[in-house]
CSV table of C-alpha atoms in Angstrom, one decimal:
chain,number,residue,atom,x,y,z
A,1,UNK,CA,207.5,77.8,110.4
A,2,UNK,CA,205.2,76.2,112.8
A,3,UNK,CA,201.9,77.1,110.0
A,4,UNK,CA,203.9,74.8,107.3
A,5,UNK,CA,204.0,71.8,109.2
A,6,UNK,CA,200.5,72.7,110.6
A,7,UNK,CA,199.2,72.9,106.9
A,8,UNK,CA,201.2,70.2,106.1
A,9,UNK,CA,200.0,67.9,108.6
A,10,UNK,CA,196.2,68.8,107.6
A,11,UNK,CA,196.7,67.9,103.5
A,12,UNK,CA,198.0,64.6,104.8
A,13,UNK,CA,194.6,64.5,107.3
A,14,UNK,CA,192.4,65.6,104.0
A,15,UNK,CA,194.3,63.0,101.7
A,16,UNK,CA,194.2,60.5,103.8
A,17,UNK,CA,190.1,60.6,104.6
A,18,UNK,CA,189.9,61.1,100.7
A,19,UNK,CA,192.2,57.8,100.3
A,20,UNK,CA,189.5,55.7,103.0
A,21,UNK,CA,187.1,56.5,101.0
A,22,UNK,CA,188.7,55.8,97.1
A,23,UNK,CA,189.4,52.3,98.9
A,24,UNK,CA,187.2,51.6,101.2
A,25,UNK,CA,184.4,53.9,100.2
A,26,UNK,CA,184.0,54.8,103.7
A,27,UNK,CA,183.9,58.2,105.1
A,28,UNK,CA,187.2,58.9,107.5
A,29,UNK,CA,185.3,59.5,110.9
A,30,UNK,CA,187.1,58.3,114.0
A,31,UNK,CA,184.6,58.1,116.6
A,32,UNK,CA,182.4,56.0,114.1
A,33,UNK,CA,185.4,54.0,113.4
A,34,UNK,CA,186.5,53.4,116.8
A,35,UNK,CA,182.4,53.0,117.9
A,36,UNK,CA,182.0,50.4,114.9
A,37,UNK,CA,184.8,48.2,117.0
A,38,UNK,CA,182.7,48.2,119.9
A,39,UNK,CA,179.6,47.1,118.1
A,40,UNK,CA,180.4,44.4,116.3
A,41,UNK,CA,178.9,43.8,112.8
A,42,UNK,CA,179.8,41.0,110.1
A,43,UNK,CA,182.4,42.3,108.5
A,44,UNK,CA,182.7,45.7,109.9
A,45,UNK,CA,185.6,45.1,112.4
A,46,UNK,CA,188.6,44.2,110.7
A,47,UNK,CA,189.2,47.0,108.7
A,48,UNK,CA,188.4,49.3,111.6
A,49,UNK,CA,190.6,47.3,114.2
A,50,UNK,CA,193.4,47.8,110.9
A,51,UNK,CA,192.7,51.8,110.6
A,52,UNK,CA,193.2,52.2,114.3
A,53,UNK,CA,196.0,50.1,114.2
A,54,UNK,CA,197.3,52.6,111.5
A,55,UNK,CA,196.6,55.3,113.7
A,56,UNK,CA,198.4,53.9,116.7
A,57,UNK,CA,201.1,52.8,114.5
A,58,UNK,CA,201.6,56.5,113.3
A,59,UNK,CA,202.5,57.5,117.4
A,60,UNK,CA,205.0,54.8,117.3
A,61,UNK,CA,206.9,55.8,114.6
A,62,UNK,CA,206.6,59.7,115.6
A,63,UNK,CA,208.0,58.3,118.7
A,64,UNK,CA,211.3,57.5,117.0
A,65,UNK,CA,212.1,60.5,115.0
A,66,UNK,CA,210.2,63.4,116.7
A,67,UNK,CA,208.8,62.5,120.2
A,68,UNK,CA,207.8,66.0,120.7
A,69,UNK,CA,205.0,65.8,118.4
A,70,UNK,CA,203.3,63.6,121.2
A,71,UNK,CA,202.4,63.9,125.0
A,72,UNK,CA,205.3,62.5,126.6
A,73,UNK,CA,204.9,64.3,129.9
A,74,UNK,CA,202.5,65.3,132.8
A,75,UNK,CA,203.0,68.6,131.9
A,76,UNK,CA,201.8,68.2,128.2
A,77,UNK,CA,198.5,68.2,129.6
A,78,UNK,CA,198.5,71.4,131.3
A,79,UNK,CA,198.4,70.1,135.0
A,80,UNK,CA,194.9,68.3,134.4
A,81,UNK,CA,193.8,65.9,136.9
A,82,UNK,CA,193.0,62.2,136.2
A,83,UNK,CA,189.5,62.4,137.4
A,84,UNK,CA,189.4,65.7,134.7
A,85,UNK,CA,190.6,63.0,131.9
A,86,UNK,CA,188.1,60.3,132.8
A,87,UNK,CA,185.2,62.7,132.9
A,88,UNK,CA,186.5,64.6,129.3
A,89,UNK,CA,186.8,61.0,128.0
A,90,UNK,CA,183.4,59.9,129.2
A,91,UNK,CA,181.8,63.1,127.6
A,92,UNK,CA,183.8,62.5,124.1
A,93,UNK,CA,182.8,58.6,124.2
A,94,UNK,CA,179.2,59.7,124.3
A,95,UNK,CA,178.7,62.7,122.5
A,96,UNK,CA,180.9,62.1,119.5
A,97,UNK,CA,178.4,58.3,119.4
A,98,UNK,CA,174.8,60.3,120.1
A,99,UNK,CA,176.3,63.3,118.0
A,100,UNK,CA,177.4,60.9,115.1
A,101,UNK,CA,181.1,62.3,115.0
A,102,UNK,CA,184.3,64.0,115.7
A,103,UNK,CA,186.4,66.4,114.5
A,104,UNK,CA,187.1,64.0,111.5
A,105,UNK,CA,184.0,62.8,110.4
A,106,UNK,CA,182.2,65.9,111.0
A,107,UNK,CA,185.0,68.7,111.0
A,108,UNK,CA,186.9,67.2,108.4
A,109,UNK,CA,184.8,65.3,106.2
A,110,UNK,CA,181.6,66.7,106.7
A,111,UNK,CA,182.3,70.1,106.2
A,112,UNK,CA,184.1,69.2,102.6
A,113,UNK,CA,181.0,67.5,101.2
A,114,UNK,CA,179.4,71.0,102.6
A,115,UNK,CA,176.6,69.0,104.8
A,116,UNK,CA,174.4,71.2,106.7
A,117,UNK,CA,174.5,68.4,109.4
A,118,UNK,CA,177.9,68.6,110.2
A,119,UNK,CA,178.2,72.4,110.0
A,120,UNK,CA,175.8,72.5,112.6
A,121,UNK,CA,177.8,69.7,114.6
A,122,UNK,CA,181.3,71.2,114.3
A,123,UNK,CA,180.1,75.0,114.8
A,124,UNK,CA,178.2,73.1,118.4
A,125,UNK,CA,181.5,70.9,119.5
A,126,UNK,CA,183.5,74.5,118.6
A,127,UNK,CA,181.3,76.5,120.8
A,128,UNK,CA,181.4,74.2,123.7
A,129,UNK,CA,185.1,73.6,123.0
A,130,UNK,CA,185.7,77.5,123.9
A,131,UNK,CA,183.1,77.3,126.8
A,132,UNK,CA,185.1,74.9,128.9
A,133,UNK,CA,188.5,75.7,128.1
A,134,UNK,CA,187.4,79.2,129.7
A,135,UNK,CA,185.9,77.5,132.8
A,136,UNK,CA,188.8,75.5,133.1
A,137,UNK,CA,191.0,78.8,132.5
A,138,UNK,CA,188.9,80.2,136.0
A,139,UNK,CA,188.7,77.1,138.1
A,140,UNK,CA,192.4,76.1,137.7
A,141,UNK,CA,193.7,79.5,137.7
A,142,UNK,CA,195.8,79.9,134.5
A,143,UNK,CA,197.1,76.5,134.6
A,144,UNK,CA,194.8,75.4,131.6
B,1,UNK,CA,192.7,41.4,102.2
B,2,UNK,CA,193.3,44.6,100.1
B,3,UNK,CA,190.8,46.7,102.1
B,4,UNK,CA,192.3,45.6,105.2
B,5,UNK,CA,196.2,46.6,104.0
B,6,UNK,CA,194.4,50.0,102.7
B,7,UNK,CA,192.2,50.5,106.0
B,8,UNK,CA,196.1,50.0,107.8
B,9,UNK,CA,198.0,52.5,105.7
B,10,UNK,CA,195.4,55.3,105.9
B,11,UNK,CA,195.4,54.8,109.3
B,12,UNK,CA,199.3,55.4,109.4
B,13,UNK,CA,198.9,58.5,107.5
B,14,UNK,CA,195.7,60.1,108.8
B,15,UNK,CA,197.6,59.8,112.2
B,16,UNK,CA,201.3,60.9,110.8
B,17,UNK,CA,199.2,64.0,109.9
B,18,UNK,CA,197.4,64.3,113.0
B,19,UNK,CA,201.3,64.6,115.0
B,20,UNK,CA,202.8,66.4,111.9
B,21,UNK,CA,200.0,69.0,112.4
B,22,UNK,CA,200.7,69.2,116.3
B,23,UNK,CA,197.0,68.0,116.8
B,24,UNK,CA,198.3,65.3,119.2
B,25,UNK,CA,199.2,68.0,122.2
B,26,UNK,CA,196.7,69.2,124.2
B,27,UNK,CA,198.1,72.6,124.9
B,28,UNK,CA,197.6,73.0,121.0
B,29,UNK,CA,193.9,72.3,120.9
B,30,UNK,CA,193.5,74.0,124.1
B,31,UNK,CA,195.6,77.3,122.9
B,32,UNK,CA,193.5,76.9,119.8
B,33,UNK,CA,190.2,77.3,122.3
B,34,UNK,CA,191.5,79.9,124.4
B,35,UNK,CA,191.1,82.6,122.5
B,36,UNK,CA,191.3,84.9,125.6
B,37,UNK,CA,194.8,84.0,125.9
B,38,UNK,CA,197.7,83.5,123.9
B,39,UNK,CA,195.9,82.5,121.1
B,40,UNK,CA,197.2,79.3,118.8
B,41,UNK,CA,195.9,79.1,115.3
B,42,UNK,CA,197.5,76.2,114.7
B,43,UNK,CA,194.4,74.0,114.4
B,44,UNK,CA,192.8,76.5,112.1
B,45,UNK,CA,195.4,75.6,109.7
B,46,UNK,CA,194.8,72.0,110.2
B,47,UNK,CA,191.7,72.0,109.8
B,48,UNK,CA,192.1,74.6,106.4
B,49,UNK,CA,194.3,72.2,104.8
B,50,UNK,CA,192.4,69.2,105.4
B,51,UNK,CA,189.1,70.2,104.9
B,52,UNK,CA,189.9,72.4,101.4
B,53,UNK,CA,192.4,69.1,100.6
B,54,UNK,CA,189.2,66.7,101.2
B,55,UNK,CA,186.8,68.6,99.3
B,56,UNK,CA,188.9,68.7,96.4
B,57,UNK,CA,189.5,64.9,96.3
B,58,UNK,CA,186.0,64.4,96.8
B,59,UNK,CA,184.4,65.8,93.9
B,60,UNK,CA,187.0,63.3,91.9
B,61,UNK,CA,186.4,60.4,93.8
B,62,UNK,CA,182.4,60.7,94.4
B,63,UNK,CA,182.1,60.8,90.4
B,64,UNK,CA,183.2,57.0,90.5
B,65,UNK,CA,181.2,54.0,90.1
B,66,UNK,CA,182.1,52.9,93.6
B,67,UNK,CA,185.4,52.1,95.6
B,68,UNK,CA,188.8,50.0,94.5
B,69,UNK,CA,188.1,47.7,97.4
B,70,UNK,CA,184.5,47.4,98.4
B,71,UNK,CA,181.2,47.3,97.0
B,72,UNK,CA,180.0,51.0,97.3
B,73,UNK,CA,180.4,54.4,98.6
B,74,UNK,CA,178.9,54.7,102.0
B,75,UNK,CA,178.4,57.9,102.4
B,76,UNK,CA,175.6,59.3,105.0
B,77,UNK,CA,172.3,60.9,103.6
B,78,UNK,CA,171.0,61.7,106.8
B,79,UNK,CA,170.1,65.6,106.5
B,80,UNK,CA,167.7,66.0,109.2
B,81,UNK,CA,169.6,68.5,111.8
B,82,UNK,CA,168.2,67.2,115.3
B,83,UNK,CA,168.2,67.2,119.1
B,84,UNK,CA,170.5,64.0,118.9
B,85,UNK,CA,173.4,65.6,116.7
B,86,UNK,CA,173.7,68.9,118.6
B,87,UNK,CA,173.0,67.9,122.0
B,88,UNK,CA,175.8,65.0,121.2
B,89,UNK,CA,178.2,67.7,119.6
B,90,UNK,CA,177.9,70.2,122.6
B,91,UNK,CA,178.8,67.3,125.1
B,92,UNK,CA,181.7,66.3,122.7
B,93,UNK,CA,182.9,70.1,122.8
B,94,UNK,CA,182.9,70.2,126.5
B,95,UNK,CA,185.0,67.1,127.1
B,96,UNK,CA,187.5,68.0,124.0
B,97,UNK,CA,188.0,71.6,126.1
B,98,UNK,CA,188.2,69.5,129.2
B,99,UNK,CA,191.1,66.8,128.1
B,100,UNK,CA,192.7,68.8,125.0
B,101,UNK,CA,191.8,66.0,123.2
B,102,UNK,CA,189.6,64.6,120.8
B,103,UNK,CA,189.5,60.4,119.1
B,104,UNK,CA,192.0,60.7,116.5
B,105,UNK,CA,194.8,62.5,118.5
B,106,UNK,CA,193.8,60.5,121.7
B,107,UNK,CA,194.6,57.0,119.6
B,108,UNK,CA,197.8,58.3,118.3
B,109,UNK,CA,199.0,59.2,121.1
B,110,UNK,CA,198.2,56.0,122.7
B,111,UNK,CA,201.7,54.9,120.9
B,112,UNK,CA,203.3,57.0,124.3
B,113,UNK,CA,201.9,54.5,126.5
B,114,UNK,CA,201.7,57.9,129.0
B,115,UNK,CA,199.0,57.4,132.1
B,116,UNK,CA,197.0,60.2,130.9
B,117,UNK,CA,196.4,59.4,127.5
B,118,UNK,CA,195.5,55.5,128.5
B,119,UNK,CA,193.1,57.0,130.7
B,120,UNK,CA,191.3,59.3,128.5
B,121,UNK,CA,191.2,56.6,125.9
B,122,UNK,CA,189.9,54.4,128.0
B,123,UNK,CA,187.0,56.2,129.9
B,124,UNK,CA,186.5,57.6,125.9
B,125,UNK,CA,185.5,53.6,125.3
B,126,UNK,CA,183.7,53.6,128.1
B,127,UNK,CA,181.7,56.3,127.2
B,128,UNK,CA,180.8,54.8,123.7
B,129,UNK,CA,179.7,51.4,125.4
B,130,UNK,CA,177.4,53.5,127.5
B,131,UNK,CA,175.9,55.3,124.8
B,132,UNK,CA,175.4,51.4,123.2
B,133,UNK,CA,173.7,50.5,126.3
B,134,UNK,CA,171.4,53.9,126.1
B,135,UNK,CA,170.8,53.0,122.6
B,136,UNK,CA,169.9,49.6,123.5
B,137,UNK,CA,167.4,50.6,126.3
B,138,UNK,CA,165.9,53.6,124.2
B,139,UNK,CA,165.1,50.5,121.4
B,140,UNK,CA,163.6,48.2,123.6
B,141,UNK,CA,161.7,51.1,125.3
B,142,UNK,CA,160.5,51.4,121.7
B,143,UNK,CA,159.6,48.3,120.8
B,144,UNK,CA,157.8,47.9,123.7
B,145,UNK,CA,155.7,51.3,123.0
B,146,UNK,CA,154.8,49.8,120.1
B,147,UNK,CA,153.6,46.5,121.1
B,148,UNK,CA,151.6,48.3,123.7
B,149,UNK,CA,152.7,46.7,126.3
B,150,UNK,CA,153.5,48.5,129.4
B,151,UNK,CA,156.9,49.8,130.0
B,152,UNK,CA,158.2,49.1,133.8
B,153,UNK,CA,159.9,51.9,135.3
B,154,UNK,CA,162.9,50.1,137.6
């Protein structure tokens, strides 16, 4: 059952990118989103302080009705370490801004307008993805 | 006003998909990554549904004049595959492994007000002013190049 809400969950990611950009005509990519907040153009904040609001908003109402769908607990994240947060955070801040995306914009949106650029981008986040979750595997012993 | 309200609701429902999904717990991205464990497809199914969902809306909505509530589509025409995108991807991999998490889910789960999750987000900020101030110093390093003036190492 866990695939259905899985799929489920990804239609309402793909329809909801398709709806950004039949409104706003903007491409549904968080880190450029989120990165447009933090460099302020004329009339480029608004709407992206709204979308994350939207996105923060979502948590709050999953909150009510399932809480489980959200990391609640220390042991959601698999007994990683503050310091291993800050530095994970760090390397997403700047590599989704030098790499011009995320899972969204590139994973998501990218790959279904079929752009060579993001291909490359989500096959290189993928690879890395694997390669550190298997360090982390070997230095914390299992705990990952 | 309108783009604003629409900016809002996609928000809610790019997120509601994002917890729907599962995407918002770590142990799903990182069961996802792990593939010499117990492996988790469940973000292989995310990903399926929203990418084949996308595409298909696309083609409709690209074939427009522009969008309901802006001027025009602003869609990037970059092709050039370079050092930048895949050195920048790599790094982005590495600390999605690291934390389980990645901007979307990390922002949603913000709502849980949860010590981790406030500290990922916020050393995730951090890291995007960095790359501003990089930016910033790489341009003026430029401009300087180009004026010929002589660029002081500090």
């Amino acid at each position: 059952m866990d695939w259905l809400f899985s799929i489920a969950g990804g239609v309402l990611i793909g329809a909801a990118s398709a709806l950004l950009l039949l409104f706003n005509g903007r491409i549904a990519g968080i880190s450029g989103i989120v990165g447009g907040v933090l460099s302020p153009a004329r009339g480029e904040v608004l709407w992206r302080a709204m979308f994350v609001a939207g996105l923060v908003g979502a948590g709050v109402l999953f909150l009510q009705v399932a809480p489980e769908a959200l990391p609640t607990a220390r042991e959601d994240f698999g007994g990683r370490s503050l310091a291993m947060l800050v530095a994970a955070g760090l390397m997403v801040g700047f590599g989704t801004r030098l790499g011009s995306g995320c899972t969204s914009g590139h994973g998501v949106c990218g790959i279904g307008r079929l752009s060579p650029r993001s291909l490359v981008a989500t096959g290189s986040f993928m690879l890395t993805g694997l390669l550190s979750v298997l360090v982390a595997r070997l230095v914390m012993g299992g705990a990952a | 006003m309108r783009h604003l309200l629409s900016a809002l609701l996609v928000g809610l429902l790019f997120g509601a998909g994002l917890a729907l999904g599962g995407m918002t717990l770590p142990e799903k991205i990182v069961g996802f990554l792990d593939v010499t464990g117990d492996w988790d497809p469940s973000l292989l199914f995310v990903m399926g549904g929203a990418v084949l969902s996308y595409a298909a809306l696309y083609r409709r909505i690209a074939r427009r004049e522009g969008p309901l509530f802006g001027a025009s589509f602003q869609v990037p025409t970059n092709r050039r595959i370079d050092r930048r995108l895949v050195v920048g991807s790599l790094l982005f991999g590495a600390g999605w492994g690291l934390g389980g998490l990645c901007p979307g889910p990390a922002l949603t789960s913000l709502a849980t007000g949860a010590t981790e999750v406030v500290t990922f987000v916020a050393a995730m900020l951090g890291g995007m002013f960095l790359f501003r101030v990089y930016e910033g110093a790489l341009a003026r390093r430029r401009a300087a190049q180009l004026h010929g003036w002589e660029v002081k190492q500090s």
